[in-house]
Amino acid sequence: MGCCVNFQDELKQRTELIEGIIRRFLPKEEGFAKTMAEAMNYSMCAGGKRLRPLLLMETNRMFGGDQALAEPFMAAIEMIHTHSLIHDDLPAIDNDDYRRGRLTTHKVYGEAMGVLSGVALLNYAYETMLGAFDMAKDPLTVRKALGIMAKKTGLYGMLGGQSADVENDGKPMDKEMLDYIYRHKTSALIEAPMMAGAVLAGADEAQSAIVEKAAENIGLAFQIEDDILDVVSTSEELGKPVHSDEKNHKVTYVTLFGIEKAAARAASLSKEAADLLESLNQKNEFLIELISYLISRRN
Amino acid sequence: MGCCVNFQDELKQRTELIEGIIRRFLPKEEGFAKTMAEAMNYSMCAGGKRLRPLLLMETNRMFGGDQALAEPFMAAIEMIHTHSLIHDDLPAIDNDDYRRGRLTTHKVYGEAMGVLSGVALLNYAYETMLGAFDMAKDPLTVRKALGIMAKKTGLYGMLGGQSADVENDGKPMDKEMLDYIYRHKTSALIEAPMMAGAVLAGADEAQSAIVEKAAENIGLAFQIEDDILDVVSTSEELGKPVHSDEKNHKVTYVTLFGIEKAAARAASLSKEAADLLESLNQKNEFLIELISYLISRRN
């Protein structure tokens, strides 16, 4: 399955649609906390693939969901993701001055505002999602989706993964620990939008569990692909510095298993994810193609 | 109205009850993110007055609420408050090494974990509150309480106040800006538990608005009282360094108006709060006495 012209066109169209949805949910830059709203919007408007809202929208569509109900969640998952990037870039964590070619939030607004506006985005994600109750036929569907988002974001999800990552920084790590970190730091924020998208469209527990497993594999494959790109790309191709893992003595799938084995693992995880989604007998060809596209960014 | 022996006994009993409730909702310290759970619990178990859960419980009781439904919210408001303290203490914000006589979270667990465990507490507050849906007769009551908590915590509440505080640090400020900061940085996290307590017990919009106004006054009076204590106490009495506002050239109610006028304002705000609550014709003598006690910590 390649990236045909149609797929690229569709991807572009959908990404533009998502940009519009996200913008509708951003806070107004006014009042005494204007600077905080500006800092939140600065990072939210810094570009990016909008992959997580896209996965939410497509999984929701696959189960025949009402997009209006999914939209607050689409904006929210991007807020949650962006909040984690702002905090990752802080001096106390990765200490990055640039992201996507622009100064990072704390470089523009100061470190205190970096911490606070990151938190404010996470909190605003909840404020935004709560709005979905006002249009839901069944409030318990929204409650279920909220529960997924909260769990996958927190101690037992992405933040737990970040915690283990910070704690093991620069230390030798085995596959078990690396898997934990990838499955939480990365996969959890793929599982959250795909499961929320499914649940908001009425998917049952069994379907939601299959979506979760597929999303876990996609996240893991995506992260392994990142490890590979850091080694084989030029910084022009990647749009960010390469060989950073080597410089930071970071343990990755590539340092543990070598490029070839890492690439084979990413491919098999991606295949398994597509098979799982196809087993649901819900048709979304674009989603299947998207997964394949995500894991073959080198082509 | 003084602090009679009975009131002190009741306060002690209720605080112990609340300690037990909070402990029930804390995360388990296990698995790969054990250190993060430890850091969250370290700060949650550092003592403190548990004022916000107490206000939530008493307001809920005043409106005849079911305490079981309020309990997740009681634990959650303390998590939200504690998250803000962890971040306040960070080097990039107030740079404090000690709080309540113990090393601050980032001094024990490192700055990265300070940022992340603070966020994790905020997120865990939402996970905890979502549990209330499972015991609520009417899910929309929980949704309403969640909406209040989210708004009062975020950009339009406490975090907005912190943002303005950080931005104006060391700058001259007028009463309007100082009022904004106090009403958001401090009052918002008094409004949240009192309004949530009321709404969970079935208070209507009009009642909730009166509670909000009373809570706003309580928060403002409480903050002004803090300004006064910083000037008139010894560090033994206060349990933390005194004259810190003067050292940090901080604009406060005392620097703007002097001690006497500040004290008179705190007293009149406190009186107004009690009058507002009594106008509701819902009886809770303990709550009224608590307010008076909070604003007369010098006696």
CSV table of N, CA and C in Angstrom, one decimal, chain A residues 28-172:
chain,number,residue,atom,x,y,z
A,28,LYS,N,-9.6,32.9,24.0
A,28,LYS,CA,-9.4,34.3,23.6
A,28,LYS,C,-8.3,35.0,24.3
A,29,GLU,N,-7.5,35.8,23.6
A,29,GLU,CA,-6.4,36.5,24.2
A,29,GLU,C,-6.8,37.8,24.7
A,30,GLU,N,-7.4,37.8,25.9
A,30,GLU,CA,-7.9,39.1,26.5
A,30,GLU,C,-7.9,39.0,28.0
A,31,GLY,N,-8.1,40.2,28.6
A,31,GLY,CA,-8.2,40.2,30.1
A,31,GLY,C,-6.8,40.2,30.8
A,32,PHE,N,-6.8,40.0,32.1
A,32,PHE,CA,-5.6,40.1,32.9
A,32,PHE,C,-4.7,38.9,32.6
A,33,ALA,N,-5.2,37.8,32.1
A,33,ALA,CA,-4.4,36.6,31.9
A,33,ALA,C,-4.1,36.4,30.4
A,34,LYS,N,-4.2,37.6,29.7
A,34,LYS,CA,-3.9,37.6,28.2
A,34,LYS,C,-2.6,36.9,27.8
A,35,THR,N,-1.6,37.2,28.6
A,35,THR,CA,-0.3,36.6,28.2
A,35,THR,C,-0.3,35.1,28.3
A,36,MET,N,-1.0,34.6,29.3
A,36,MET,CA,-1.1,33.1,29.4
A,36,MET,C,-1.9,32.5,28.2
A,37,ALA,N,-2.9,33.2,27.8
A,37,ALA,CA,-3.7,32.7,26.6
A,37,ALA,C,-2.8,32.8,25.4
A,38,GLU,N,-2.0,33.8,25.3
A,38,GLU,CA,-1.1,34.0,24.1
A,38,GLU,C,-0.1,32.8,24.1
A,39,ALA,N,0.5,32.5,25.3
A,39,ALA,CA,1.5,31.4,25.4
A,39,ALA,C,0.9,30.1,25.0
A,40,MET,N,-0.4,29.9,25.5
A,40,MET,CA,-1.1,28.6,25.1
A,40,MET,C,-1.3,28.6,23.6
A,41,ASN,N,-1.7,29.7,23.0
A,41,ASN,CA,-2.0,29.7,21.6
A,41,ASN,C,-0.8,29.6,20.7
A,42,TYR,N,0.3,30.3,21.2
A,42,TYR,CA,1.6,30.2,20.5
A,42,TYR,C,2.0,28.8,20.3
A,43,SER,N,1.9,28.0,21.3
A,43,SER,CA,2.3,26.6,21.1
A,43,SER,C,1.3,25.8,20.4
A,44,MET,N,0.0,26.1,20.5
A,44,MET,CA,-1.0,25.3,19.8
A,44,MET,C,-0.9,25.6,18.3
A,45,CYS,N,-0.5,26.8,17.9
A,45,CYS,CA,-0.4,27.2,16.5
A,45,CYS,C,0.9,27.1,15.9
A,46,ALA,N,1.8,26.3,16.5
A,46,ALA,CA,3.2,26.1,16.0
A,46,ALA,C,3.2,25.0,15.0
A,47,GLY,N,2.1,24.6,14.4
A,47,GLY,CA,2.1,23.6,13.3
A,47,GLY,C,2.1,22.2,13.9
A,48,GLY,N,2.7,21.3,13.2
A,48,GLY,CA,2.6,19.9,13.7
A,48,GLY,C,1.6,19.1,12.8
A,49,LYS,N,1.7,17.8,12.9
A,49,LYS,CA,0.9,17.0,11.9
A,49,LYS,C,-0.6,16.9,12.3
A,50,ARG,N,-0.9,17.3,13.6
A,50,ARG,CA,-2.3,17.1,14.1
A,50,ARG,C,-2.7,15.6,14.0
A,51,LEU,N,-1.8,14.8,14.2
A,51,LEU,CA,-2.0,13.3,14.0
A,51,LEU,C,-3.0,12.8,15.0
A,52,ARG,N,-3.0,13.3,16.3
A,52,ARG,CA,-3.9,12.7,17.3
A,52,ARG,C,-5.3,13.1,17.0
A,53,PRO,N,-5.6,14.4,16.7
A,53,PRO,CA,-7.0,14.7,16.4
A,53,PRO,C,-7.5,13.9,15.1
A,54,LEU,N,-6.5,13.7,14.2
A,54,LEU,CA,-6.9,13.0,12.9
A,54,LEU,C,-7.2,11.6,13.2
A,55,LEU,N,-6.5,10.9,14.1
A,55,LEU,CA,-6.8,9.6,14.5
A,55,LEU,C,-8.1,9.5,15.2
A,56,LEU,N,-8.4,10.5,16.0
A,56,LEU,CA,-9.7,10.5,16.8
A,56,LEU,C,-10.8,10.6,15.8
A,57,MET,N,-10.7,11.6,14.8
A,57,MET,CA,-11.7,11.8,13.8
A,57,MET,C,-12.0,10.6,13.0
A,58,GLU,N,-10.9,9.9,12.6
A,58,GLU,CA,-11.0,8.8,11.6
A,58,GLU,C,-11.6,7.5,12.4
A,59,THR,N,-11.2,7.4,13.6
A,59,THR,CA,-11.7,6.2,14.4
A,59,THR,C,-13.2,6.4,14.7
A,60,ASN,N,-13.5,7.7,15.0
A,60,ASN,CA,-14.9,8.1,15.2
A,60,ASN,C,-15.8,7.8,14.0
A,61,ARG,N,-15.2,8.2,12.8
A,61,ARG,CA,-15.9,8.0,11.5
A,61,ARG,C,-16.1,6.6,11.2
A,62,MET,N,-15.0,5.8,11.5
A,62,MET,CA,-15.1,4.3,11.3
A,62,MET,C,-16.3,3.7,12.0
A,63,PHE,N,-16.6,4.2,13.2
A,63,PHE,CA,-17.7,3.6,13.9
A,63,PHE,C,-19.0,4.4,13.7
A,64,GLY,N,-19.0,5.3,12.7
A,64,GLY,CA,-20.2,6.0,12.3
A,64,GLY,C,-20.6,7.1,13.3
A,65,GLY,N,-19.6,7.7,14.0
A,65,GLY,CA,-19.9,8.7,15.0
A,65,GLY,C,-20.4,10.0,14.4
A,66,ASP,N,-20.9,10.9,15.3
A,66,ASP,CA,-21.3,12.2,15.0
A,66,ASP,C,-20.1,13.1,15.2
A,67,GLN,N,-19.6,13.7,14.2
A,67,GLN,CA,-18.3,14.4,14.3
A,67,GLN,C,-18.4,15.6,15.3
A,68,ALA,N,-19.6,16.3,15.4
A,68,ALA,CA,-19.8,17.4,16.3
A,68,ALA,C,-19.4,17.1,17.7
A,69,LEU,N,-19.8,15.9,18.1
A,69,LEU,CA,-19.5,15.4,19.5
A,69,LEU,C,-18.0,15.1,19.7
A,70,ALA,N,-17.4,14.7,18.6
A,70,ALA,CA,-16.0,14.3,18.7
A,70,ALA,C,-15.1,15.6,18.7
A,71,GLU,N,-15.6,16.7,18.1
A,71,GLU,CA,-14.7,17.9,17.9
A,71,GLU,C,-14.1,18.4,19.2
A,72,PRO,N,-14.8,18.6,20.3
A,72,PRO,CA,-14.1,19.1,21.5
A,72,PRO,C,-13.0,18.2,21.9
A,73,PHE,N,-13.2,16.9,21.7
A,73,PHE,CA,-12.2,15.9,22.1
A,73,PHE,C,-11.0,16.0,21.1
A,74,MET,N,-11.2,16.3,19.8
A,74,MET,CA,-10.1,16.5,18.9
A,74,MET,C,-9.3,17.6,19.3
A,75,ALA,N,-9.9,18.7,19.6
A,75,ALA,CA,-9.1,19.9,20.1
A,75,ALA,C,-8.4,19.6,21.4
A,76,ALA,N,-9.1,18.9,22.3
A,76,ALA,CA,-8.5,18.6,23.6
A,76,ALA,C,-7.3,17.7,23.5
A,77,ILE,N,-7.3,16.7,22.6
A,77,ILE,CA,-6.1,15.8,22.6
A,77,ILE,C,-4.9,16.5,22.1
A,78,GLU,N,-5.2,17.5,21.2
A,78,GLU,CA,-4.0,18.3,20.7
A,78,GLU,C,-3.5,19.2,21.8
A,79,MET,N,-4.4,19.7,22.7
A,79,MET,CA,-4.0,20.5,23.8
A,79,MET,C,-3.2,19.7,24.8
A,80,ILE,N,-3.6,18.5,25.0
A,80,ILE,CA,-2.9,17.6,26.0
A,80,ILE,C,-1.5,17.3,25.4
A,81,HIS,N,-1.5,16.9,24.1
A,81,HIS,CA,-0.2,16.6,23.5
A,81,HIS,C,0.7,17.9,23.5
A,82,THR,N,0.2,19.0,23.2
A,82,THR,CA,1.0,20.2,23.2
A,82,THR,C,1.5,20.6,24.6
A,83,HIS,N,0.7,20.4,25.6
A,83,HIS,CA,1.1,20.6,27.0
A,83,HIS,C,2.3,19.8,27.3
A,84,SER,N,2.3,18.5,26.8
A,84,SER,CA,3.5,17.7,27.1
A,84,SER,C,4.7,18.1,26.4
A,85,LEU,N,4.6,18.7,25.2
A,85,LEU,CA,5.7,19.2,24.4
A,85,LEU,C,6.3,20.4,25.1
A,86,ILE,N,5.5,21.3,25.6
A,86,ILE,CA,5.9,22.5,26.3
A,86,ILE,C,6.8,22.1,27.5
A,87,HIS,N,6.3,21.2,28.3
A,87,HIS,CA,7.0,20.7,29.5
A,87,HIS,C,8.3,20.0,29.1
A,88,ASP,N,8.2,19.1,28.1
A,88,ASP,CA,9.4,18.4,27.6
A,88,ASP,C,10.5,19.4,27.3
A,89,ASP,N,10.2,20.5,26.7
A,89,ASP,CA,11.2,21.4,26.2
A,89,ASP,C,11.8,22.2,27.4
A,90,LEU,N,11.3,22.2,28.6
A,90,LEU,CA,11.7,23.0,29.7
A,90,LEU,C,13.2,22.7,30.0
A,91,PRO,N,13.9,23.7,30.5
A,91,PRO,CA,15.3,23.5,30.9
A,91,PRO,C,15.5,22.3,31.8
A,92,ALA,N,14.5,22.1,32.8
A,92,ALA,CA,14.7,21.0,33.7
A,92,ALA,C,14.5,19.6,33.1
A,93,ILE,N,13.9,19.6,31.9
A,93,ILE,CA,13.6,18.3,31.2
A,93,ILE,C,14.5,18.2,30.0
A,94,ASP,N,14.1,18.4,28.8
A,94,ASP,CA,15.0,18.3,27.6
A,94,ASP,C,15.8,19.5,27.3
A,95,ASN,N,15.5,20.6,27.8
A,95,ASN,CA,16.2,21.9,27.6
A,95,ASN,C,16.4,22.2,26.1
A,96,ASP,N,15.2,22.3,25.4
A,96,ASP,CA,15.3,22.6,24.0
A,96,ASP,C,14.9,24.0,23.7
A,97,ASP,N,15.7,24.7,22.9
A,97,ASP,CA,15.4,26.1,22.6
A,97,ASP,C,14.4,26.2,21.3
A,98,TYR,N,14.5,25.2,20.5
A,98,TYR,CA,13.7,25.3,19.3
A,98,TYR,C,12.8,24.0,19.1
A,99,ARG,N,11.6,24.2,18.5
A,99,ARG,CA,10.7,23.1,18.1
A,99,ARG,C,10.0,23.6,16.9
A,100,ARG,N,10.1,22.7,15.9
A,100,ARG,CA,9.5,23.0,14.6
A,100,ARG,C,10.0,24.3,14.0
A,101,GLY,N,11.3,24.6,14.3
A,101,GLY,CA,11.9,25.8,13.7
A,101,GLY,C,11.6,27.1,14.4
A,102,ARG,N,10.7,27.0,15.5
A,102,ARG,CA,10.4,28.2,16.2
A,102,ARG,C,10.9,28.1,17.7
A,103,LEU,N,11.2,29.3,18.3
A,103,LEU,CA,11.6,29.2,19.7
A,103,LEU,C,10.5,28.5,20.5
A,104,THR,N,11.0,27.7,21.5
A,104,THR,CA,10.1,27.0,22.4
A,104,THR,C,9.4,28.0,23.3
A,105,THR,N,8.2,27.6,23.9
A,105,THR,CA,7.4,28.5,24.7
A,105,THR,C,8.1,29.2,25.8
A,106,HIS,N,8.9,28.4,26.5
A,106,HIS,CA,9.6,29.1,27.7
A,106,HIS,C,10.7,30.0,27.2
A,107,LYS,N,11.2,29.8,26.0
A,107,LYS,CA,12.2,30.8,25.4
A,107,LYS,C,11.5,32.1,25.1
A,108,VAL,N,10.3,32.1,24.7
A,108,VAL,CA,9.6,33.3,24.3
A,108,VAL,C,8.9,33.9,25.6
A,109,TYR,N,8.3,33.1,26.4
A,109,TYR,CA,7.5,33.7,27.5
A,109,TYR,C,8.1,33.5,28.9
A,110,GLY,N,9.3,32.9,29.0
A,110,GLY,CA,10.0,32.7,30.3
A,110,GLY,C,9.6,31.4,30.8
A,111,GLU,N,10.4,30.9,31.7
A,111,GLU,CA,10.3,29.5,32.2
A,111,GLU,C,9.0,29.4,33.1
A,112,ALA,N,8.7,30.4,34.0
A,112,ALA,CA,7.6,30.3,34.8
A,112,ALA,C,6.3,30.1,34.0
A,113,MET,N,6.2,31.0,32.9
A,113,MET,CA,5.0,30.9,32.1
A,113,MET,C,5.0,29.6,31.2
A,114,GLY,N,6.2,29.0,31.0
A,114,GLY,CA,6.3,27.7,30.3
A,114,GLY,C,5.6,26.7,31.1
A,115,VAL,N,6.0,26.6,32.4
A,115,VAL,CA,5.4,25.6,33.3
A,115,VAL,C,3.9,25.9,33.4
A,116,LEU,N,3.5,27.1,33.7
A,116,LEU,CA,2.1,27.4,33.9
A,116,LEU,C,1.2,27.3,32.7
A,117,SER,N,1.7,27.8,31.5
A,117,SER,CA,0.8,27.7,30.3
A,117,SER,C,0.7,26.2,29.9
A,118,GLY,N,1.7,25.4,30.1
A,118,GLY,CA,1.6,24.0,29.9
A,118,GLY,C,0.5,23.4,30.7
A,119,VAL,N,0.5,23.7,32.0
A,119,VAL,CA,-0.6,23.2,32.9
A,119,VAL,C,-2.0,23.7,32.4
A,120,ALA,N,-2.0,25.0,32.1
A,120,ALA,CA,-3.2,25.6,31.7
A,120,ALA,C,-3.8,25.0,30.4
A,121,LEU,N,-3.0,24.5,29.5
A,121,LEU,CA,-3.5,23.8,28.3
A,121,LEU,C,-4.1,22.5,28.7
A,122,LEU,N,-3.4,21.7,29.6
A,122,LEU,CA,-4.0,20.5,30.1
A,122,LEU,C,-5.4,20.7,30.7
A,123,ASN,N,-5.4,21.7,31.6
A,123,ASN,CA,-6.7,22.0,32.2
A,123,ASN,C,-7.8,22.5,31.2
A,124,TYR,N,-7.3,23.3,30.2
A,124,TYR,CA,-8.3,23.8,29.2
A,124,TYR,C,-8.8,22.6,28.4
A,125,ALA,N,-8.0,21.5,28.2
A,125,ALA,CA,-8.4,20.4,27.5
A,125,ALA,C,-9.7,19.8,28.2
A,126,TYR,N,-9.6,19.7,29.6
A,126,TYR,CA,-10.8,19.2,30.3
A,126,TYR,C,-12.0,20.2,30.2
A,127,GLU,N,-11.7,21.5,30.3
A,127,GLU,CA,-12.8,22.4,30.1
A,127,GLU,C,-13.5,22.2,28.8
A,128,THR,N,-12.7,22.0,27.7
A,128,THR,CA,-13.2,21.8,26.4
A,128,THR,C,-14.0,20.6,26.2
A,129,MET,N,-13.4,19.5,26.8
A,129,MET,CA,-14.1,18.2,26.7
A,129,MET,C,-15.5,18.2,27.4
A,130,LEU,N,-15.5,18.9,28.5
A,130,LEU,CA,-16.8,19.0,29.3
A,130,LEU,C,-17.9,19.6,28.5
A,131,GLY,N,-17.5,20.4,27.5
A,131,GLY,CA,-18.5,21.0,26.6
A,131,GLY,C,-19.3,20.0,25.9
A,132,ALA,N,-18.7,18.8,25.7
A,132,ALA,CA,-19.4,17.8,24.9
A,132,ALA,C,-20.7,17.3,25.6
A,133,PHE,N,-20.7,17.4,26.9
A,133,PHE,CA,-22.0,17.0,27.6
A,133,PHE,C,-23.2,17.8,27.1
A,134,ASP,N,-23.0,19.0,26.7
A,134,ASP,CA,-24.1,19.8,26.3
A,134,ASP,C,-24.7,19.4,24.9
A,135,MET,N,-24.0,18.5,24.2
A,135,MET,CA,-24.6,18.1,22.9
A,135,MET,C,-24.8,16.6,22.9
A,136,ALA,N,-24.4,15.9,24.0
A,136,ALA,CA,-24.5,14.4,23.9
A,136,ALA,C,-25.9,13.9,24.2
A,137,LYS,N,-26.3,12.9,23.5
A,137,LYS,CA,-27.6,12.3,23.8
A,137,LYS,C,-27.5,11.5,25.1
A,138,ASP,N,-26.4,10.8,25.2
A,138,ASP,CA,-26.1,10.0,26.4
A,138,ASP,C,-24.9,10.5,27.2
A,139,PRO,N,-25.1,11.2,28.4
A,139,PRO,CA,-24.0,11.7,29.1
A,139,PRO,C,-22.9,10.7,29.5
A,140,LEU,N,-23.3,9.4,29.6
A,140,LEU,CA,-22.4,8.4,30.0
A,140,LEU,C,-21.4,8.1,28.9
A,141,THR,N,-21.7,8.3,27.7
A,141,THR,CA,-20.8,8.1,26.6
A,141,THR,C,-19.6,9.1,26.7
A,142,VAL,N,-20.0,10.4,27.0
A,142,VAL,CA,-19.0,11.4,27.2
A,142,VAL,C,-18.1,11.1,28.5
A,143,ARG,N,-18.8,10.7,29.5
A,143,ARG,CA,-18.1,10.3,30.7
A,143,ARG,C,-17.1,9.2,30.5
A,144,LYS,N,-17.4,8.2,29.6
A,144,LYS,CA,-16.5,7.1,29.3
A,144,LYS,C,-15.3,7.7,28.5
A,145,ALA,N,-15.6,8.5,27.6
A,145,ALA,CA,-14.5,9.1,26.8
A,145,ALA,C,-13.5,9.9,27.6
A,146,LEU,N,-14.1,10.7,28.5
A,146,LEU,CA,-13.4,11.5,29.5
A,146,LEU,C,-12.5,10.6,30.4
A,147,GLY,N,-13.0,9.5,30.8
A,147,GLY,CA,-12.3,8.6,31.6
A,147,GLY,C,-11.0,8.0,30.9
A,148,ILE,N,-11.2,7.7,29.6
A,148,ILE,CA,-10.1,7.2,28.8
A,148,ILE,C,-9.1,8.3,28.7
A,149,MET,N,-9.5,9.5,28.3
A,149,MET,CA,-8.5,10.6,28.1
A,149,MET,C,-7.7,10.9,29.4
A,150,ALA,N,-8.4,10.9,30.6
A,150,ALA,CA,-7.8,11.2,31.8
A,150,ALA,C,-6.7,10.1,32.2
A,151,LYS,N,-7.2,8.8,32.1
A,151,LYS,CA,-6.3,7.7,32.4
A,151,LYS,C,-5.0,7.7,31.5
A,152,LYS,N,-5.3,7.8,30.2
A,152,LYS,CA,-4.1,7.7,29.3
A,152,LYS,C,-3.2,8.9,29.4
A,153,THR,N,-3.7,10.0,29.9
A,153,THR,CA,-2.8,11.2,30.1
A,153,THR,C,-2.0,11.1,31.3
A,154,GLY,N,-2.5,10.5,32.4
A,154,GLY,CA,-1.9,10.7,33.7
A,154,GLY,C,-0.9,9.7,34.2
A,155,LEU,N,-0.8,9.5,35.5
A,155,LEU,CA,0.2,8.6,36.1
A,155,LEU,C,0.2,7.3,35.5
A,156,TYR,N,-0.9,6.7,35.1
A,156,TYR,CA,-1.0,5.4,34.5
A,156,TYR,C,-0.9,5.4,32.9
A,157,GLY,N,-0.6,6.6,32.4
A,157,GLY,CA,-0.5,6.8,31.0
A,157,GLY,C,0.8,7.6,30.6
A,158,MET,N,0.6,8.6,29.8
A,158,MET,CA,1.7,9.4,29.3
A,158,MET,C,2.6,10.0,30.4
A,159,LEU,N,2.0,10.6,31.4
A,159,LEU,CA,2.8,11.2,32.5
A,159,LEU,C,3.7,10.1,33.2
A,160,GLY,N,3.1,8.9,33.4
A,160,GLY,CA,3.9,7.8,34.0
A,160,GLY,C,5.1,7.5,33.2
A,161,GLY,N,4.8,7.5,31.8
A,161,GLY,CA,5.9,7.2,30.9
A,161,GLY,C,7.0,8.2,30.9
A,162,GLN,N,6.6,9.5,31.0
A,162,GLN,CA,7.5,10.6,31.1
A,162,GLN,C,8.4,10.5,32.4
A,163,SER,N,7.7,10.1,33.5
A,163,SER,CA,8.3,10.0,34.7
A,163,SER,C,9.5,8.9,34.7
A,164,ALA,N,9.1,7.7,34.1
A,164,ALA,CA,10.1,6.7,33.9
A,164,ALA,C,11.2,7.1,33.0
A,165,ASP,N,10.9,7.9,32.0
A,165,ASP,CA,11.9,8.4,31.0
A,165,ASP,C,12.9,9.3,31.7
A,166,VAL,N,12.4,10.2,32.5
A,166,VAL,CA,13.2,11.2,33.2
A,166,VAL,C,14.1,10.4,34.2
A,167,GLU,N,13.5,9.5,34.9
A,167,GLU,CA,14.2,8.7,36.0
A,167,GLU,C,15.4,7.9,35.4
A,168,ASN,N,15.2,7.4,34.2
A,168,ASN,CA,16.2,6.5,33.6
A,168,ASN,C,17.1,7.2,32.6
A,169,ASP,N,17.0,8.5,32.5
A,169,ASP,CA,17.8,9.3,31.6
A,169,ASP,C,19.2,9.1,31.8
A,170,GLY,N,19.9,8.6,30.7
A,170,GLY,CA,21.4,8.4,30.8
A,170,GLY,C,21.8,7.1,31.4
A,171,LYS,N,20.8,6.4,31.9
A,171,LYS,CA,21.1,5.1,32.5
A,171,LYS,C,20.9,3.9,31.5
A,172,PRO,N,21.6,2.8,31.7
A,172,PRO,CA,21.4,1.7,30.9
A,172,PRO,C,19.9,1.2,31.1
